[in-house]
mmCIF file of C-alpha atoms and ligand atoms in Angstrom:
data_model
loop_
_atom_site.group_PDB
_atom_site.id
_atom_site.type_symbol
_atom_site.label_atom_id
_atom_site.label_comp_id
_atom_site.label_asym_id
_atom_site.label_seq_id
_atom_site.Cartn_x
_atom_site.Cartn_y
_atom_site.Cartn_z
ATOM 1 C CA MET A 1 128.112 221.390 -67.267
ATOM 2 C CA VAL A 2 127.950 225.013 -68.325
ATOM 3 C CA VAL A 3 125.024 226.597 -70.250
ATOM 4 C CA ILE A 4 125.716 229.945 -71.905
ATOM 5 C CA LEU A 5 122.539 231.882 -72.569
ATOM 6 C CA LYS A 6 121.868 234.342 -75.359
ATOM 7 C CA LYS A 7 121.654 238.045 -74.526
ATOM 8 C CA ASN A 8 118.381 239.077 -72.856
ATOM 9 C CA PRO A 9 116.818 235.632 -72.685
ATOM 10 C CA ASN A 10 113.017 235.388 -72.583
ATOM 11 C CA GLU A 11 112.117 235.326 -68.919
ATOM 12 C CA LYS A 12 109.420 232.677 -69.254
ATOM 13 C CA GLN A 13 111.645 230.343 -71.264
ATOM 14 C CA LEU A 14 114.503 230.846 -68.769
ATOM 15 C CA GLU A 15 112.217 230.011 -65.896
ATOM 16 C CA ASN A 16 111.071 226.801 -67.711
ATOM 17 C CA LEU A 17 114.623 225.781 -68.302
ATOM 18 C CA LYS A 18 115.614 226.347 -64.660
ATOM 19 C CA ASN A 19 112.624 224.389 -63.388
ATOM 20 C CA TRP A 20 113.372 221.525 -65.689
ATOM 21 C CA LEU A 21 117.013 221.284 -64.694
ATOM 22 C CA GLN A 22 116.151 221.519 -61.052
ATOM 23 C CA SER A 23 113.594 218.744 -61.457
ATOM 24 C CA LEU A 24 116.511 216.577 -62.677
ATOM 25 C CA GLY A 25 118.119 217.060 -59.294
ATOM 26 C CA LEU A 26 120.736 219.657 -60.415
ATOM 27 C CA GLU A 27 121.875 222.661 -58.557
ATOM 28 C CA LEU A 28 122.057 225.857 -60.612
ATOM 29 C CA HIS A 29 124.727 228.595 -60.266
ATOM 30 C CA ILE A 30 123.850 231.607 -62.321
ATOM 31 C CA SER A 31 126.145 234.491 -63.066
ATOM 32 C CA ASN A 32 124.776 237.482 -64.970
ATOM 33 C CA GLY A 33 127.476 239.262 -66.936
ATOM 34 C CA ALA A 34 127.106 242.447 -68.998
ATOM 35 C CA ASN A 35 126.746 240.532 -72.245
ATOM 36 C CA GLN A 36 126.053 236.989 -71.224
ATOM 37 C CA THR A 37 124.373 234.886 -68.607
ATOM 38 C CA VAL A 38 126.216 231.722 -67.676
ATOM 39 C CA MET A 39 124.519 228.897 -65.822
ATOM 40 C CA GLY A 40 126.646 226.281 -64.037
ATOM 41 C CA LEU A 41 124.986 222.924 -63.451
ATOM 42 C CA VAL A 42 126.187 220.922 -60.451
ATOM 43 C CA GLY A 43 125.199 217.279 -59.791
ATOM 44 C CA ASP A 44 124.866 214.159 -61.911
ATOM 45 C CA THR A 45 124.726 215.763 -65.376
ATOM 46 C CA SER A 46 124.891 212.385 -67.060
ATOM 47 C CA VAL A 47 121.059 212.458 -66.914
ATOM 48 C CA VAL A 48 120.979 215.592 -69.100
ATOM 49 C CA ASP A 49 120.477 215.372 -72.873
ATOM 50 C CA ILE A 50 122.876 218.088 -73.983
ATOM 51 C CA ASP A 51 121.301 218.339 -77.433
ATOM 52 C CA LEU A 52 117.856 219.137 -75.957
ATOM 53 C CA ILE A 53 119.419 222.136 -74.132
ATOM 54 C CA LYS A 54 121.387 223.275 -77.174
ATOM 55 C CA ALA A 55 118.177 223.295 -79.231
ATOM 56 C CA LEU A 56 116.482 225.890 -76.998
ATOM 57 C CA ASP A 57 116.065 229.443 -78.388
ATOM 58 C CA ILE A 58 117.566 231.116 -75.387
ATOM 59 C CA VAL A 59 120.737 229.008 -75.323
ATOM 60 C CA GLU A 60 123.914 230.034 -77.061
ATOM 61 C CA SER A 61 126.082 227.038 -76.259
ATOM 62 C CA VAL A 62 126.524 224.143 -73.793
ATOM 63 C CA LYS A 63 129.787 222.690 -72.594
ATOM 64 C CA ARG A 64 130.264 219.437 -70.654
ATOM 65 C CA ILE A 65 132.915 219.751 -67.980
ATOM 66 C CA GLN A 66 132.463 216.135 -66.954
ATOM 67 C CA GLU A 67 132.261 213.083 -69.184
ATOM 68 C CA PRO A 68 128.741 211.589 -69.620
ATOM 69 C CA PHE A 69 129.896 208.153 -68.395
ATOM 70 C CA LYS A 70 129.980 207.779 -64.647
ATOM 71 C CA ASN A 71 130.231 204.097 -63.728
ATOM 72 C CA ALA A 72 133.010 203.512 -66.218
ATOM 73 C CA ASN A 73 134.857 206.699 -65.289
ATOM 74 C CA ARG A 74 138.274 206.399 -63.614
ATOM 75 C CA LYS A 75 137.651 209.707 -61.872
ATOM 76 C CA PHE A 76 134.999 208.082 -59.704
ATOM 77 C CA HIS A 77 136.712 204.744 -59.372
ATOM 78 C CA PRO A 78 140.513 205.163 -59.500
ATOM 79 C CA GLN A 79 141.482 201.563 -58.934
ATOM 80 C CA ASP A 80 141.586 199.158 -61.891
ATOM 81 C CA THR A 81 138.619 196.761 -62.233
ATOM 82 C CA VAL A 82 139.713 193.099 -62.061
ATOM 83 C CA ILE A 83 137.465 190.617 -63.847
ATOM 84 C CA GLN A 84 137.547 187.124 -62.391
ATOM 85 C CA VAL A 85 136.175 183.923 -63.949
ATOM 86 C CA GLY A 86 137.064 180.799 -61.928
ATOM 87 C CA ASP A 87 140.654 181.237 -60.948
ATOM 88 C CA VAL A 88 141.450 183.463 -63.939
ATOM 89 C CA LYS A 89 141.892 187.175 -63.410
ATOM 90 C CA LEU A 90 141.956 189.924 -66.065
ATOM 91 C CA GLY A 91 142.905 193.544 -65.412
ATOM 92 C CA GLY A 92 144.693 195.375 -62.579
ATOM 93 C CA GLY A 93 148.064 193.885 -63.588
ATOM 94 C CA ASN A 94 146.711 190.456 -64.515
ATOM 95 C CA PHE A 95 147.444 189.985 -68.196
ATOM 96 C CA GLN A 96 145.405 187.329 -70.071
ATOM 97 C CA PHE A 97 145.543 185.627 -73.415
ATOM 98 C CA ILE A 98 142.063 184.852 -74.820
ATOM 99 C CA ALA A 99 142.652 182.424 -77.666
ATOM 100 C CA GLY A 100 140.764 180.036 -79.955
ATOM 101 C CA PRO A 101 139.203 179.760 -83.336
ATOM 102 C CA CYS A 102 136.999 182.335 -84.989
ATOM 103 C CA SER A 103 134.194 179.739 -85.043
ATOM 104 C CA VAL A 104 133.583 176.442 -83.354
ATOM 105 C CA GLU A 105 133.515 173.842 -86.141
ATOM 106 C CA THR A 106 133.759 170.339 -84.671
ATOM 107 C CA GLU A 107 134.346 168.716 -81.318
ATOM 108 C CA GLU A 108 137.843 167.578 -82.496
ATOM 109 C CA GLN A 109 138.722 171.085 -83.661
ATOM 110 C CA ILE A 110 137.628 173.043 -80.580
ATOM 111 C CA CYS A 111 139.031 170.457 -78.121
ATOM 112 C CA ALA A 112 142.398 170.271 -79.916
ATOM 113 C CA VAL A 113 142.771 174.043 -80.160
ATOM 114 C CA ALA A 114 141.657 174.402 -76.482
ATOM 115 C CA ALA A 115 144.355 171.980 -75.279
ATOM 116 C CA ASP A 116 146.994 173.644 -77.412
ATOM 117 C CA VAL A 117 146.242 177.271 -76.390
ATOM 118 C CA LYS A 118 146.038 176.194 -72.716
ATOM 119 C CA ALA A 119 149.477 174.527 -72.990
ATOM 120 C CA ALA A 120 150.793 177.799 -74.454
ATOM 121 C CA GLY A 121 149.466 179.838 -71.509
ATOM 122 C CA ALA A 122 146.020 181.066 -72.617
ATOM 123 C CA GLY A 123 143.698 181.692 -69.688
ATOM 124 C CA ILE A 124 140.406 181.910 -71.642
ATOM 125 C CA LEU A 125 139.072 180.007 -74.633
ATOM 126 C CA ARG A 126 137.279 181.866 -77.429
ATOM 127 C CA GLY A 127 135.109 180.419 -80.166
ATOM 128 C CA GLY A 128 132.141 181.816 -82.111
ATOM 129 C CA ALA A 129 128.874 179.872 -82.087
ATOM 130 C CA PHE A 130 126.614 182.597 -83.357
ATOM 131 C CA LYS A 131 128.580 184.324 -86.116
ATOM 132 C CA PRO A 132 127.925 187.805 -87.549
ATOM 133 C CA ARG A 133 128.858 187.281 -91.198
ATOM 134 C CA THR A 134 128.803 189.882 -93.915
ATOM 135 C CA SER A 135 127.177 187.457 -96.344
ATOM 136 C CA PRO A 136 124.033 185.476 -95.466
ATOM 137 C CA TYR A 137 125.529 182.637 -97.623
ATOM 138 C CA SER A 138 128.619 182.271 -95.388
ATOM 139 C CA PHE A 139 128.761 179.818 -92.496
ATOM 140 C CA GLN A 140 126.619 181.293 -89.737
ATOM 141 C CA GLY A 141 128.018 179.324 -86.877
ATOM 142 C CA LEU A 142 126.838 176.141 -85.140
ATOM 143 C CA GLY A 143 124.575 178.134 -82.753
ATOM 144 C CA ALA A 144 123.520 176.316 -79.539
ATOM 145 C CA GLU A 145 125.478 173.233 -80.629
ATOM 146 C CA GLY A 146 128.633 175.429 -80.804
ATOM 147 C CA ILE A 147 128.157 176.452 -77.205
ATOM 148 C CA ARG A 148 127.733 172.823 -76.152
ATOM 149 C CA LEU A 149 131.064 172.014 -77.847
ATOM 150 C CA LEU A 150 132.766 174.974 -76.143
ATOM 151 C CA LEU A 151 131.489 173.659 -72.793
ATOM 152 C CA GLU A 152 132.910 170.240 -73.648
ATOM 153 C CA ALA A 153 136.288 171.921 -74.379
ATOM 154 C CA LYS A 154 135.974 173.754 -71.046
ATOM 155 C CA GLU A 155 135.290 170.486 -69.259
ATOM 156 C CA LYS A 156 138.357 168.855 -70.782
ATOM 157 C CA THR A 157 140.763 171.768 -70.254
ATOM 158 C CA GLY A 158 139.336 173.795 -67.352
ATOM 159 C CA LEU A 159 139.523 176.948 -69.485
ATOM 160 C CA PRO A 160 136.671 179.445 -68.998
ATOM 161 C CA ILE A 161 134.923 180.308 -72.280
ATOM 162 C CA ILE A 162 133.907 183.440 -74.102
ATOM 163 C CA THR A 163 131.506 183.583 -77.018
ATOM 164 C CA GLU A 164 129.458 186.125 -78.869
ATOM 165 C CA ILE A 165 125.801 186.865 -78.465
ATOM 166 C CA MET A 166 124.114 188.456 -81.518
ATOM 167 C CA ASP A 167 120.570 188.759 -80.336
ATOM 168 C CA LEU A 168 118.528 188.787 -77.108
ATOM 169 C CA HIS A 169 116.613 185.692 -78.048
ATOM 170 C CA GLN A 170 119.871 183.677 -77.830
ATOM 171 C CA LEU A 171 120.369 184.582 -74.173
ATOM 172 C CA ASP A 172 119.034 181.252 -72.823
ATOM 173 C CA CYS A 173 121.928 179.458 -74.498
ATOM 174 C CA PHE A 174 124.457 181.522 -72.548
ATOM 175 C CA ASP A 175 123.672 180.355 -68.984
ATOM 176 C CA GLU A 176 126.968 178.455 -68.639
ATOM 177 C CA VAL A 177 129.078 180.781 -70.763
ATOM 178 C CA ASP A 178 131.700 182.492 -68.546
ATOM 179 C CA ILE A 179 132.106 185.746 -70.526
ATOM 180 C CA ILE A 180 129.603 187.074 -73.083
ATOM 181 C CA GLN A 181 131.000 188.945 -76.091
ATOM 182 C CA VAL A 182 129.220 191.786 -77.722
ATOM 183 C CA GLY A 183 130.650 192.102 -81.226
ATOM 184 C CA ALA A 184 131.642 195.264 -83.032
ATOM 185 C CA ARG A 185 128.441 195.215 -85.081
ATOM 186 C CA ASN A 186 126.321 195.167 -81.918
ATOM 187 C CA MET A 187 128.231 197.693 -79.853
ATOM 188 C CA GLN A 188 125.277 200.027 -79.963
ATOM 189 C CA ASN A 189 122.484 197.457 -79.707
ATOM 190 C CA PHE A 190 121.208 199.269 -76.646
ATOM 191 C CA GLU A 191 118.408 196.826 -75.843
ATOM 192 C CA LEU A 192 120.945 193.969 -75.824
ATOM 193 C CA LEU A 193 123.321 195.978 -73.610
ATOM 194 C CA LYS A 194 120.534 196.860 -71.167
ATOM 195 C CA GLU A 195 119.585 193.194 -70.789
ATOM 196 C CA LEU A 196 123.234 192.191 -70.259
ATOM 197 C CA GLY A 197 123.303 194.822 -67.541
ATOM 198 C CA HIS A 198 120.868 192.656 -65.530
ATOM 199 C CA LEU A 199 123.251 189.716 -65.591
ATOM 200 C CA ARG A 200 126.040 189.199 -63.078
ATOM 201 C CA LYS A 201 128.717 187.850 -65.451
ATOM 202 C CA PRO A 202 131.453 189.578 -67.390
ATOM 203 C CA ILE A 203 130.649 191.196 -70.701
ATOM 204 C CA LEU A 204 133.342 191.940 -73.310
ATOM 205 C CA ILE A 205 132.301 194.768 -75.610
ATOM 206 C CA LYS A 206 134.117 195.245 -78.895
ATOM 207 C CA ARG A 207 134.554 198.679 -80.323
ATOM 208 C CA GLY A 208 132.276 199.406 -83.301
ATOM 209 C CA MET A 209 133.949 199.911 -86.639
ATOM 210 C CA SER A 210 133.225 203.598 -86.662
ATOM 211 C CA ALA A 211 132.755 204.225 -82.934
ATOM 212 C CA THR A 212 134.636 206.750 -80.889
ATOM 213 C CA LEU A 213 136.204 205.754 -77.647
ATOM 214 C CA GLN A 214 133.606 207.769 -75.805
ATOM 215 C CA GLU A 215 130.851 205.877 -77.581
ATOM 216 C CA LEU A 216 132.511 202.565 -76.581
ATOM 217 C CA LEU A 217 132.532 203.804 -72.963
ATOM 218 C CA MET A 218 128.897 204.792 -73.221
ATOM 219 C CA SER A 219 128.115 201.207 -74.345
ATOM 220 C CA ALA A 220 129.967 199.976 -71.223
ATOM 221 C CA GLU A 221 127.919 202.474 -69.271
ATOM 222 C CA TYR A 222 124.618 200.887 -70.541
ATOM 223 C CA VAL A 223 125.707 197.509 -69.054
ATOM 224 C CA MET A 224 127.022 199.097 -65.837
ATOM 225 C CA ALA A 225 123.947 201.266 -65.324
ATOM 226 C CA GLY A 226 121.965 198.021 -64.966
ATOM 227 C CA GLY A 227 124.218 196.977 -62.101
ATOM 228 C CA ASN A 228 126.615 194.712 -63.929
ATOM 229 C CA GLU A 229 130.053 196.194 -63.311
ATOM 230 C CA GLN A 230 132.073 193.424 -64.944
ATOM 231 C CA VAL A 231 132.846 194.915 -68.312
ATOM 232 C CA ILE A 232 135.958 194.365 -70.521
ATOM 233 C CA LEU A 233 136.643 196.789 -73.418
ATOM 234 C CA CYS A 234 138.128 195.449 -76.664
ATOM 235 C CA GLU A 235 139.731 197.401 -79.521
ATOM 236 C CA ARG A 236 139.586 195.342 -82.685
ATOM 237 C CA GLY A 237 140.502 197.857 -85.372
ATOM 238 C CA ILE A 238 138.364 200.616 -86.936
ATOM 239 C CA ARG A 239 137.434 201.515 -90.521
ATOM 240 C CA THR A 240 139.763 203.991 -92.160
ATOM 241 C CA PHE A 241 140.809 204.752 -95.762
ATOM 242 C CA GLU A 242 143.666 202.203 -95.449
ATOM 243 C CA THR A 243 143.121 198.973 -97.359
ATOM 244 C CA ALA A 244 146.377 197.121 -96.629
ATOM 245 C CA THR A 245 144.876 195.758 -93.465
ATOM 246 C CA ARG A 246 141.291 194.542 -92.787
ATOM 247 C CA ASN A 247 140.917 197.357 -90.304
ATOM 248 C CA THR A 248 143.216 199.909 -88.702
ATOM 249 C CA LEU A 249 144.360 198.989 -85.202
ATOM 250 C CA ASP A 250 144.037 202.061 -82.976
ATOM 251 C CA LEU A 251 146.697 201.306 -80.413
ATOM 252 C CA SER A 252 146.414 204.638 -78.725
ATOM 253 C CA ALA A 253 142.952 203.430 -77.637
ATOM 254 C CA VAL A 254 144.788 201.433 -74.868
ATOM 255 C CA PRO A 255 146.305 204.281 -72.874
ATOM 256 C CA VAL A 256 143.399 206.670 -73.750
ATOM 257 C CA LEU A 257 140.731 204.194 -72.505
ATOM 258 C CA LYS A 258 142.794 203.239 -69.480
ATOM 259 C CA SER A 259 143.173 206.877 -68.449
ATOM 260 C CA MET A 260 139.452 207.577 -68.927
ATOM 261 C CA SER A 261 138.234 204.351 -67.389
ATOM 262 C CA HIS A 262 139.106 201.709 -64.804
ATOM 263 C CA LEU A 263 137.849 198.830 -66.991
ATOM 264 C CA PRO A 264 140.347 196.379 -68.482
ATOM 265 C CA VAL A 265 141.277 196.840 -72.105
ATOM 266 C CA VAL A 266 141.961 193.965 -74.481
ATOM 267 C CA ILE A 267 143.352 194.172 -78.023
ATOM 268 C CA ASP A 268 142.281 191.885 -80.874
ATOM 269 C CA PRO A 269 145.065 192.004 -83.452
ATOM 270 C CA SER A 270 143.413 189.212 -85.518
ATOM 271 C CA HIS A 271 140.320 191.152 -86.671
ATOM 272 C CA ALA A 272 142.275 194.417 -86.608
ATOM 273 C CA THR A 273 144.813 193.297 -89.247
ATOM 274 C CA GLY A 274 143.070 190.371 -90.994
ATOM 275 C CA LYS A 275 146.466 188.820 -91.686
ATOM 276 C CA ALA A 276 148.154 186.062 -89.729
ATOM 277 C CA SER A 277 151.599 187.523 -90.380
ATOM 278 C CA LEU A 278 150.659 190.841 -88.720
ATOM 279 C CA VAL A 279 149.237 189.289 -85.551
ATOM 280 C CA ARG A 280 152.539 188.836 -83.670
ATOM 281 C CA PRO A 281 153.950 192.396 -84.249
ATOM 282 C CA MET A 282 150.621 193.946 -83.309
ATOM 283 C CA ALA A 283 150.231 191.690 -80.252
ATOM 284 C CA MET A 284 153.683 192.847 -79.072
ATOM 285 C CA ALA A 285 152.751 196.503 -79.715
ATOM 286 C CA ALA A 286 149.500 196.050 -77.795
ATOM 287 C CA ALA A 287 151.297 194.598 -74.771
ATOM 288 C CA ALA A 288 153.824 197.471 -75.012
ATOM 289 C CA ALA A 289 150.966 199.966 -75.059
ATOM 290 C CA GLY A 290 149.705 198.581 -71.816
ATOM 291 C CA ALA A 291 146.807 196.273 -72.814
ATOM 292 C CA ASP A 292 145.423 193.983 -70.158
ATOM 293 C CA GLY A 293 145.065 191.133 -72.540
ATOM 294 C CA LEU A 294 144.952 189.895 -76.134
ATOM 295 C CA MET A 295 142.243 188.119 -78.007
ATOM 296 C CA ILE A 296 143.793 186.023 -80.714
ATOM 297 C CA GLU A 297 142.276 183.725 -83.330
ATOM 298 C CA VAL A 298 144.056 180.351 -83.337
ATOM 299 C CA HIS A 299 143.179 177.430 -85.624
ATOM 300 C CA ASN A 300 144.882 174.028 -86.059
ATOM 301 C CA ASP A 301 144.359 174.144 -89.775
ATOM 302 C CA PRO A 302 144.017 177.832 -90.772
ATOM 303 C CA GLN A 303 143.896 177.033 -94.475
ATOM 304 C CA HIS A 304 140.686 175.056 -94.061
ATOM 305 C CA ALA A 305 139.100 177.196 -91.368
ATOM 306 C CA TRP A 306 135.366 177.777 -91.914
ATOM 307 C CA CYS A 307 135.764 181.439 -91.007
ATOM 308 C CA ASP A 308 138.657 183.969 -90.797
ATOM 309 C CA GLY A 309 141.412 181.498 -91.846
ATOM 310 C CA PRO A 310 143.689 184.253 -93.275
ATOM 311 C CA GLN A 311 144.002 185.897 -89.907
ATOM 312 C CA SER A 312 144.208 182.744 -87.818
ATOM 313 C CA ILE A 313 147.519 181.591 -86.482
ATOM 314 C CA THR A 314 148.573 178.098 -85.641
ATOM 315 C CA PRO A 315 148.924 176.800 -82.112
ATOM 316 C CA ALA A 316 152.700 176.747 -82.541
ATOM 317 C CA ALA A 317 152.747 180.419 -83.677
ATOM 318 C CA PHE A 318 150.498 181.270 -80.736
ATOM 319 C CA ALA A 319 152.893 179.598 -78.281
ATOM 320 C CA ALA A 320 155.800 181.567 -79.669
ATOM 321 C CA LEU A 321 153.810 184.824 -79.577
ATOM 322 C CA ALA A 322 152.713 184.241 -76.028
ATOM 323 C CA GLU A 323 156.256 183.613 -74.849
ATOM 324 C CA ASP A 324 157.503 186.822 -76.651
ATOM 325 C CA VAL A 325 154.680 188.879 -75.046
ATOM 326 C CA ARG A 326 155.398 187.520 -71.549
ATOM 327 C CA HIS A 327 159.011 188.623 -71.918
ATOM 328 C CA ILE A 328 158.075 192.329 -72.401
ATOM 329 C CA LEU A 329 155.134 192.547 -69.958
ATOM 330 C CA PRO A 330 157.269 193.528 -66.933
ATOM 331 C CA TYR A 331 158.307 196.713 -68.846
ATOM 332 C CA CYS A 332 154.766 197.715 -69.786
ATOM 333 C CA GLN A 333 153.265 199.093 -66.603
ATOM 334 C CA TYR A 334 151.843 202.590 -66.630
ATOM 335 C CA ASN A 335 150.238 204.878 -64.153
ATOM 336 C CA TYR A 336 147.087 206.077 -65.889
ATOM 337 C CA GLU A 337 146.192 208.795 -63.411
ATOM 338 C CA GLN A 338 149.201 210.621 -64.708
ATOM 339 C CA ILE A 339 148.530 210.254 -68.420
HETATM 340 C C1 PEP B 401 134.805 187.767 -83.443
HETATM 341 O O1 PEP B 401 135.473 188.067 -82.478
HETATM 342 O O2 PEP B 401 134.587 186.619 -83.831
HETATM 343 C C2 PEP B 401 134.169 188.848 -84.233
HETATM 344 C C3 PEP B 401 133.217 188.607 -85.080
HETATM 345 O O3 PEP B 401 134.741 190.042 -83.991
HETATM 346 P P1 PEP B 401 134.271 191.594 -84.376
HETATM 347 O O4 PEP B 401 132.950 191.772 -83.679
HETATM 348 O O5 PEP B 401 135.390 192.340 -83.722
HETATM 349 O O6 PEP B 401 134.258 191.670 -85.824
HETATM 350 MN MN1 MN B 402 136.761 186.029 -86.657
#
């Protein structure tokens, strides 16, 4: 990090700044030019609040040379992180399909969809139990009972399960859940992220609707700073001026995130597009972009789904999609250190 000071800085304020930065464990390299004094900070600058420095009277500008995320940064951890749940691996060349309904509805529904997606090659079963709905009058999910039904589907199929946590007080229900999902609306629920950092199980974090990729990585950093290094990043579309799709799928997020970070990147074309007919082309595009996996909403009766029916595809459509994606995967390997 480089701090450029204003001309003739107040000695006392400069001394205070230097003492403060040194107390954070940073080494200071100061060069006094004719018009400007430049201070180079060496060490772990992720502990520095850049805005606090910028706000000082004696400071002209501050530039970060290094990104503020350390644990998630590929520079410090060049090899890809591989997430493992049971025998299932995700990342580092292990592509995975995460498939299942938006919400768990009944035992018959979740067990039937689980068996179908497994037969089509899915490695992980999804299903919402605690649902973040825009309207308080919409179906809110089955809650703890939904997780019980997911565990039953896991028991029958052997598929590990992923489901969303919305609030810290639900954590007790997640003991047997294999991967915990943090939804787009909670991407910056920092208390939740900190608590999940104390766990030793994978956390999938979805990109917030208006979050930058760096903000997504900082959310991953919250979990990792607590010692939980098993984080999966998920792009699920962002809000733009476009209304033809539910959200706008930012596919460049895949190579950008993968060059910035060693964490696996998954694409959710279902929430990104909001339309079943767009899921297959966007799934293919995501695989071509180098995604480590796809999260896809699959329902055995989309027309009568209790949540997100219009974007849910049938088990047969999922099977066809999975086969198509598998065909192109051998051509979709990239070296991210070179991007
Ligand atoms: C979901 O995956 O069910 C979900 C609600 O997704 P998002 O947080 O991306 O809207
Ligand atoms: Mn959904």
